[in-house]
Amino acid sequence: MKLFLWVGLGGGIGSIARYAIHLGMLRYFPNHFPIGTFTVNILGSFLIGLFLGLSAKSVGWSDEFRIFLTIGLCGGFTTFSTFAVENLKLLENSNYSGFLFYTVGSIILGILAVWGGFALTKI
């Protein structure tokens, strides 16, 4: 039960952070490209790679703290359900170049960001 509370707490914080970034990006980049979710997916991918790398280094993190950061915080912060909905909207609006860039960019940069976060822990 305690782990569920850690996941819930992390998820709540991650969700709030995601929403704040979304609103901030809309304010500064008010266009039809989902830059907020794009930014969150890349940043979240980097952070989960970093957290997993650090926990693998045995930096003294408890299982509760690792779960709080990865499943809770990062899980609440990054959402591929939103990613899918926004891709659908891009297709519905015939924004094929936006759809292609968003999909391919999110996947490739997300994987590279996880690798970069994890590689950073090896330094």
GROMACS .gro file of C-alpha atoms in nm:
model
  123
    1MET     CA    1   0.000   0.000   0.000
    2LYS     CA    2   0.288   0.236   0.084
    3LEU     CA    3   0.429   0.203  -0.270
    4PHE     CA    4   0.093   0.303  -0.418
    5LEU     CA    5   0.105   0.621  -0.210
    6TRP     CA    6   0.456   0.699  -0.339
    7VAL     CA    7   0.340   0.642  -0.698
    8GLY     CA    8   0.034   0.861  -0.641
    9LEU     CA    9   0.237   1.141  -0.484
   10GLY     CA   10   0.495   1.132  -0.764
   11GLY     CA   11   0.224   1.108  -1.028
   12GLY     CA   12   0.045   1.409  -0.888
   13ILE     CA   13   0.363   1.617  -0.886
   14GLY     CA   14   0.452   1.498  -1.237
   15SER     CA   15   0.107   1.580  -1.370
   16ILE     CA   16   0.115   1.929  -1.222
   17ALA     CA   17   0.461   1.989  -1.371
   18ARG     CA   18   0.343   1.862  -1.711
   19TYR     CA   19   0.045   2.095  -1.707
   20ALA     CA   20   0.259   2.393  -1.602
   21ILE     CA   21   0.503   2.328  -1.887
   22HIS     CA   22   0.213   2.285  -2.130
   23LEU     CA   23   0.065   2.622  -2.029
   24GLY     CA   24   0.405   2.792  -2.040
   25MET     CA   25   0.478   2.660  -2.387
   26LEU     CA   26   0.136   2.768  -2.514
   27ARG     CA   27   0.203   3.116  -2.384
   28TYR     CA   28   0.536   3.150  -2.562
   29PHE     CA   29   0.471   2.926  -2.864
   30PRO     CA   30   0.100   2.967  -2.949
   31ASN     CA   31   0.077   2.758  -3.264
   32HIS     CA   32  -0.084   2.437  -3.381
   33PHE     CA   33   0.217   2.217  -3.300
   34PRO     CA   34   0.193   2.040  -2.960
   35ILE     CA   35   0.527   2.179  -2.834
   36GLY     CA   36   0.435   2.138  -2.466
   37THR     CA   37   0.380   1.763  -2.485
   38PHE     CA   38   0.676   1.727  -2.721
   39THR     CA   39   0.901   1.904  -2.468
   40VAL     CA   40   0.764   1.704  -2.175
   41ASN     CA   41   0.811   1.370  -2.356
   42ILE     CA   42   1.177   1.447  -2.434
   43LEU     CA   43   1.251   1.588  -2.088
   44GLY     CA   44   1.064   1.302  -1.920
   45SER     CA   45   1.255   1.047  -2.126
   46PHE     CA   46   1.583   1.206  -2.022
   47LEU     CA   47   1.481   1.217  -1.656
   48ILE     CA   48   1.367   0.854  -1.642
   49GLY     CA   49   1.697   0.750  -1.803
   50LEU     CA   50   1.887   0.957  -1.548
   51PHE     CA   51   1.687   0.821  -1.254
   52LEU     CA   52   1.720   0.460  -1.370
   53GLY     CA   53   2.091   0.506  -1.429
   54LEU     CA   54   2.145   0.658  -1.086
   55SER     CA   55   1.942   0.388  -0.914
   56ALA     CA   56   2.142   0.122  -1.102
   57LYS     CA   57   2.461   0.280  -0.966
   58SER     CA   58   2.333   0.203  -0.616
   59VAL     CA   59   2.352   0.562  -0.497
   60GLY     CA   60   2.166   0.459  -0.184
   61TRP     CA   61   1.814   0.510  -0.315
   62SER     CA   62   1.542   0.304  -0.155
   63ASP     CA   63   1.296   0.114  -0.373
   64GLU     CA   64   1.030   0.359  -0.258
   65PHE     CA   65   1.232   0.659  -0.381
   66ARG     CA   66   1.315   0.494  -0.715
   67ILE     CA   67   0.946   0.406  -0.766
   68PHE     CA   68   0.843   0.758  -0.662
   69LEU     CA   69   1.073   0.911  -0.926
   70THR     CA   70   1.030   0.668  -1.216
   71ILE     CA   71   0.678   0.526  -1.200
   72GLY     CA   72   0.525   0.817  -1.007
   73LEU     CA   73   0.693   1.142  -1.113
   74CYS     CA   74   0.796   1.042  -1.466
   75GLY     CA   75   0.478   0.841  -1.521
   76GLY     CA   76   0.264   1.139  -1.430
   77PHE     CA   77   0.488   1.377  -1.622
   78THR     CA   78   0.497   1.199  -1.959
   79THR     CA   79   0.185   1.079  -2.134
   80PHE     CA   80   0.172   0.899  -2.460
   81SER     CA   81  -0.205   0.899  -2.451
   82THR     CA   82  -0.189   1.274  -2.501
   83PHE     CA   83   0.073   1.211  -2.769
   84ALA     CA   84  -0.167   0.985  -2.956
   85VAL     CA   85  -0.459   1.228  -2.933
   86GLU     CA   86  -0.248   1.518  -3.056
   87ASN     CA   87  -0.119   1.308  -3.346
   88LEU     CA   88  -0.476   1.230  -3.440
   89LYS     CA   89  -0.560   1.602  -3.433
   90LEU     CA   90  -0.262   1.678  -3.658
   91LEU     CA   91  -0.385   1.417  -3.905
   92GLU     CA   92  -0.743   1.542  -3.886
   93ASN     CA   93  -0.615   1.892  -3.967
   94SER     CA   94  -0.410   1.754  -4.259
   95ASN     CA   95  -0.090   1.870  -4.089
   96TYR     CA   96   0.111   1.577  -4.224
   97SER     CA   97   0.452   1.740  -4.183
   98GLY     CA   98   0.369   1.827  -3.819
   99PHE     CA   99   0.247   1.471  -3.763
  100LEU     CA  100   0.564   1.322  -3.914
  101PHE     CA  101   0.800   1.553  -3.724
  102TYR     CA  102   0.613   1.509  -3.395
  103THR     CA  103   0.595   1.130  -3.418
  104VAL     CA  104   0.945   1.058  -3.547
  105GLY     CA  105   1.104   1.337  -3.341
  106SER     CA  106   0.940   1.222  -3.018
  107ILE     CA  107   1.042   0.861  -3.068
  108ILE     CA  108   1.400   0.918  -3.183
  109LEU     CA  109   1.481   1.206  -2.947
  110GLY     CA  110   1.305   1.026  -2.660
  111ILE     CA  111   1.519   0.717  -2.706
  112LEU     CA  112   1.833   0.931  -2.741
  113ALA     CA  113   1.734   1.125  -2.428
  114VAL     CA  114   1.692   0.804  -2.225
  115TRP     CA  115   2.033   0.691  -2.350
  116GLY     CA  116   2.183   1.033  -2.268
  117GLY     CA  117   2.038   1.038  -1.917
  118PHE     CA  118   2.159   0.685  -1.850
  119ALA     CA  119   2.502   0.754  -2.010
  120LEU     CA  120   2.540   1.062  -1.789
  121THR     CA  121   2.530   0.837  -1.483
  122LYS     CA  122   2.831   0.643  -1.617
  123ILE     CA  123   3.061   0.948  -1.601
   0.00000   0.00000   0.00000
